[in-house]
C-alpha atoms as an extended CHARMM CRD file, in Angstrom:
* protein
*
        73  EXT
         1         1  MET       CA            131.3670000000      131.8220000000       73.8330000000  PROA      1               0.0000000000
         2         2  LYS       CA            128.9600000000      131.9680000000       75.8750000000  PROA      2               0.0000000000
         3         3  PRO       CA            129.3570000000      131.4620000000       79.5200000000  PROA      3               0.0000000000
         4         4  ASP       CA            126.9960000000      128.5250000000       79.7430000000  PROA      4               0.0000000000
         5         5  ASP       CA            128.7540000000      126.7070000000       76.6920000000  PROA      5               0.0000000000
         6         6  PRO       CA            128.9390000000      123.2180000000       78.3080000000  PROA      6               0.0000000000
         7         7  LEU       CA            132.4880000000      123.0600000000       76.0000000000  PROA      7               0.0000000000
         8         8  LEU       CA            134.1030000000      125.5750000000       79.3730000000  PROA      8               0.0000000000
         9         9  LYS       CA            133.7310000000      122.6980000000       81.7900000000  PROA      9               0.0000000000
        10        10  ILE       CA            135.2160000000      120.6550000000       79.3090000000  PROA      10              0.0000000000
        11        11  LEU       CA            138.6070000000      122.8740000000       78.6370000000  PROA      11              0.0000000000
        12        12  ALA       CA            141.6630000000      123.1030000000       80.2760000000  PROA      12              0.0000000000
        13        13  CYS       CA            145.0450000000      124.8060000000       80.7390000000  PROA      13              0.0000000000
        14        14  PRO       CA            147.3340000000      123.1450000000       78.4080000000  PROA      14              0.0000000000
        15        15  LEU       CA            150.2450000000      123.6730000000       80.8160000000  PROA      15              0.0000000000
        16        16  ASP       CA            148.2760000000      122.8680000000       84.3070000000  PROA      16              0.0000000000
        17        17  LYS       CA            145.0530000000      121.0280000000       83.2780000000  PROA      17              0.0000000000
        18        18  GLY       CA            143.1240000000      122.4420000000       85.4060000000  PROA      18              0.0000000000
        19        19  PRO       CA            140.1540000000      124.4590000000       84.0980000000  PROA      19              0.0000000000
        20        20  LEU       CA            139.8100000000      128.0070000000       82.6660000000  PROA      20              0.0000000000
        21        21  HSD       CA            137.3130000000      130.9510000000       83.4020000000  PROA      21              0.0000000000
        22        22  LEU       CA            136.0380000000      132.0410000000       80.4590000000  PROA      22              0.0000000000
        23        23  LEU       CA            136.6570000000      136.8660000000       80.4300000000  PROA      23              0.0000000000
        24        24  ALA       CA            133.1350000000      138.1210000000       78.9860000000  PROA      24              0.0000000000
        25        25  GLU       CA            134.3640000000      141.3560000000       76.2250000000  PROA      25              0.0000000000
        26        26  GLU       CA            134.3570000000      144.4790000000       77.9810000000  PROA      26              0.0000000000
        27        27  ALA       CA            135.6610000000      147.4530000000       77.1290000000  PROA      27              0.0000000000
        28        28  GLY       CA            137.5580000000      146.9240000000       74.6790000000  PROA      28              0.0000000000
        29        29  ARG       CA            139.1790000000      143.8980000000       75.6780000000  PROA      29              0.0000000000
        30        30  GLU       CA            138.6180000000      140.8170000000       73.2610000000  PROA      30              0.0000000000
        31        31  GLU       CA            136.8720000000      137.2840000000       75.0090000000  PROA      31              0.0000000000
        32        32  ALA       CA            139.8540000000      135.2880000000       76.6680000000  PROA      32              0.0000000000
        33        33  LEU       CA            140.1260000000      131.8650000000       79.2720000000  PROA      33              0.0000000000
        34        34  TYR       CA            142.1610000000      132.7910000000       82.0980000000  PROA      34              0.0000000000
        35        35  ASN       CA            143.7630000000      130.6180000000       84.2490000000  PROA      35              0.0000000000
        36        36  PRO       CA            144.2230000000      132.2840000000       88.0570000000  PROA      36              0.0000000000
        37        37  ARG       CA            146.5870000000      129.6190000000       89.2780000000  PROA      37              0.0000000000
        38        38  LEU       CA            149.1290000000      129.9670000000       86.5040000000  PROA      38              0.0000000000
        39        39  HSD       CA            148.3080000000      134.1630000000       85.7080000000  PROA      39              0.0000000000
        40        40  ARG       CA            148.1710000000      133.0360000000       82.2420000000  PROA      40              0.0000000000
        41        41  ARG       CA            145.8950000000      134.4930000000       79.7100000000  PROA      41              0.0000000000
        42        42  TYR       CA            144.8030000000      132.5920000000       76.5830000000  PROA      42              0.0000000000
        43        43  PRO       CA            142.9110000000      134.6560000000       73.3900000000  PROA      43              0.0000000000
        44        44  ILE       CA            139.4080000000      133.8290000000       72.0080000000  PROA      44              0.0000000000
        45        45  THR       CA            139.9160000000      134.2080000000       68.2350000000  PROA      45              0.0000000000
        46        46  ASP       CA            137.0120000000      133.7370000000       65.9450000000  PROA      46              0.0000000000
        47        47  GLY       CA            135.2330000000      132.1190000000       68.6680000000  PROA      47              0.0000000000
        48        48  ILE       CA            138.2240000000      129.5350000000       68.6990000000  PROA      48              0.0000000000
        49        49  PRO       CA            139.5630000000      128.9460000000       71.8360000000  PROA      49              0.0000000000
        50        50  GLN       CA            143.8110000000      129.2360000000       70.8120000000  PROA      50              0.0000000000
        51        51  LEU       CA            144.8020000000      127.2780000000       74.1230000000  PROA      51              0.0000000000
        52        52  LEU       CA            148.6450000000      126.2500000000       73.0200000000  PROA      52              0.0000000000
        53        53  PRO       CA            151.1320000000      126.9770000000       75.5230000000  PROA      53              0.0000000000
        54        54  SER       CA            152.7610000000      129.2160000000       73.0830000000  PROA      54              0.0000000000
        55        55  SER       CA            149.3770000000      131.4170000000       72.4370000000  PROA      55              0.0000000000
        56        56  GLY       CA            149.0880000000      131.9600000000       76.5440000000  PROA      56              0.0000000000
        57        57  GLU       CA            150.0380000000      135.0930000000       78.0040000000  PROA      57              0.0000000000
        58        58  GLN       CA            151.5800000000      135.8460000000       81.6040000000  PROA      58              0.0000000000
        59        59  VAL       CA            149.4190000000      138.3930000000       83.4350000000  PROA      59              0.0000000000
        60        60  PRO       CA            150.8930000000      140.8610000000       86.0050000000  PROA      60              0.0000000000
        61        61  ASP       CA            150.1810000000      141.1090000000       89.6370000000  PROA      61              0.0000000000
        62        62  ASP       CA            148.1180000000      144.0890000000       89.2130000000  PROA      62              0.0000000000
        63        63  GLU       CA            146.3550000000      143.4780000000       86.5730000000  PROA      63              0.0000000000
        64        64  HSD       CA            145.7520000000      139.6410000000       88.0600000000  PROA      64              0.0000000000
        65        65  GLU       CA            143.4770000000      141.3360000000       90.8950000000  PROA      65              0.0000000000
        66        66  GLU       CA            141.8660000000      142.7400000000       88.3330000000  PROA      66              0.0000000000
        67        67  LEU       CA            140.6390000000      139.9170000000       86.7310000000  PROA      67              0.0000000000
        68        68  LEU       CA            140.2230000000      137.6460000000       89.9310000000  PROA      68              0.0000000000
        69        69  LYS       CA            137.2980000000      140.5370000000       90.6160000000  PROA      69              0.0000000000
        70        70  ARG       CA            136.1080000000      139.8180000000       87.4000000000  PROA      70              0.0000000000
        71        71  MET       CA            135.4880000000      136.2440000000       87.8750000000  PROA      71              0.0000000000
        72        72  ALA       CA            133.8380000000      136.5330000000       91.4980000000  PROA      72              0.0000000000
        73        73  PRO       CA            130.1370000000      135.7860000000       91.5250000000  PROA      73              0.0000000000
């Protein structure tokens, strides 16, 4: 998925219905969508976002801070 993909503007977190942020693939970590409000990461498998509530994974506080830095412009 590319950062300018129009699909990103309409994808929403299945729990709070808010926007998600793309986390690009880096250092062995797969591409994912992230909800910073709930500290939840949703995987992207073969280019398909897995947006079921059960697919999301809770991110610990220290990793959340790291992800916020990656998202900053």
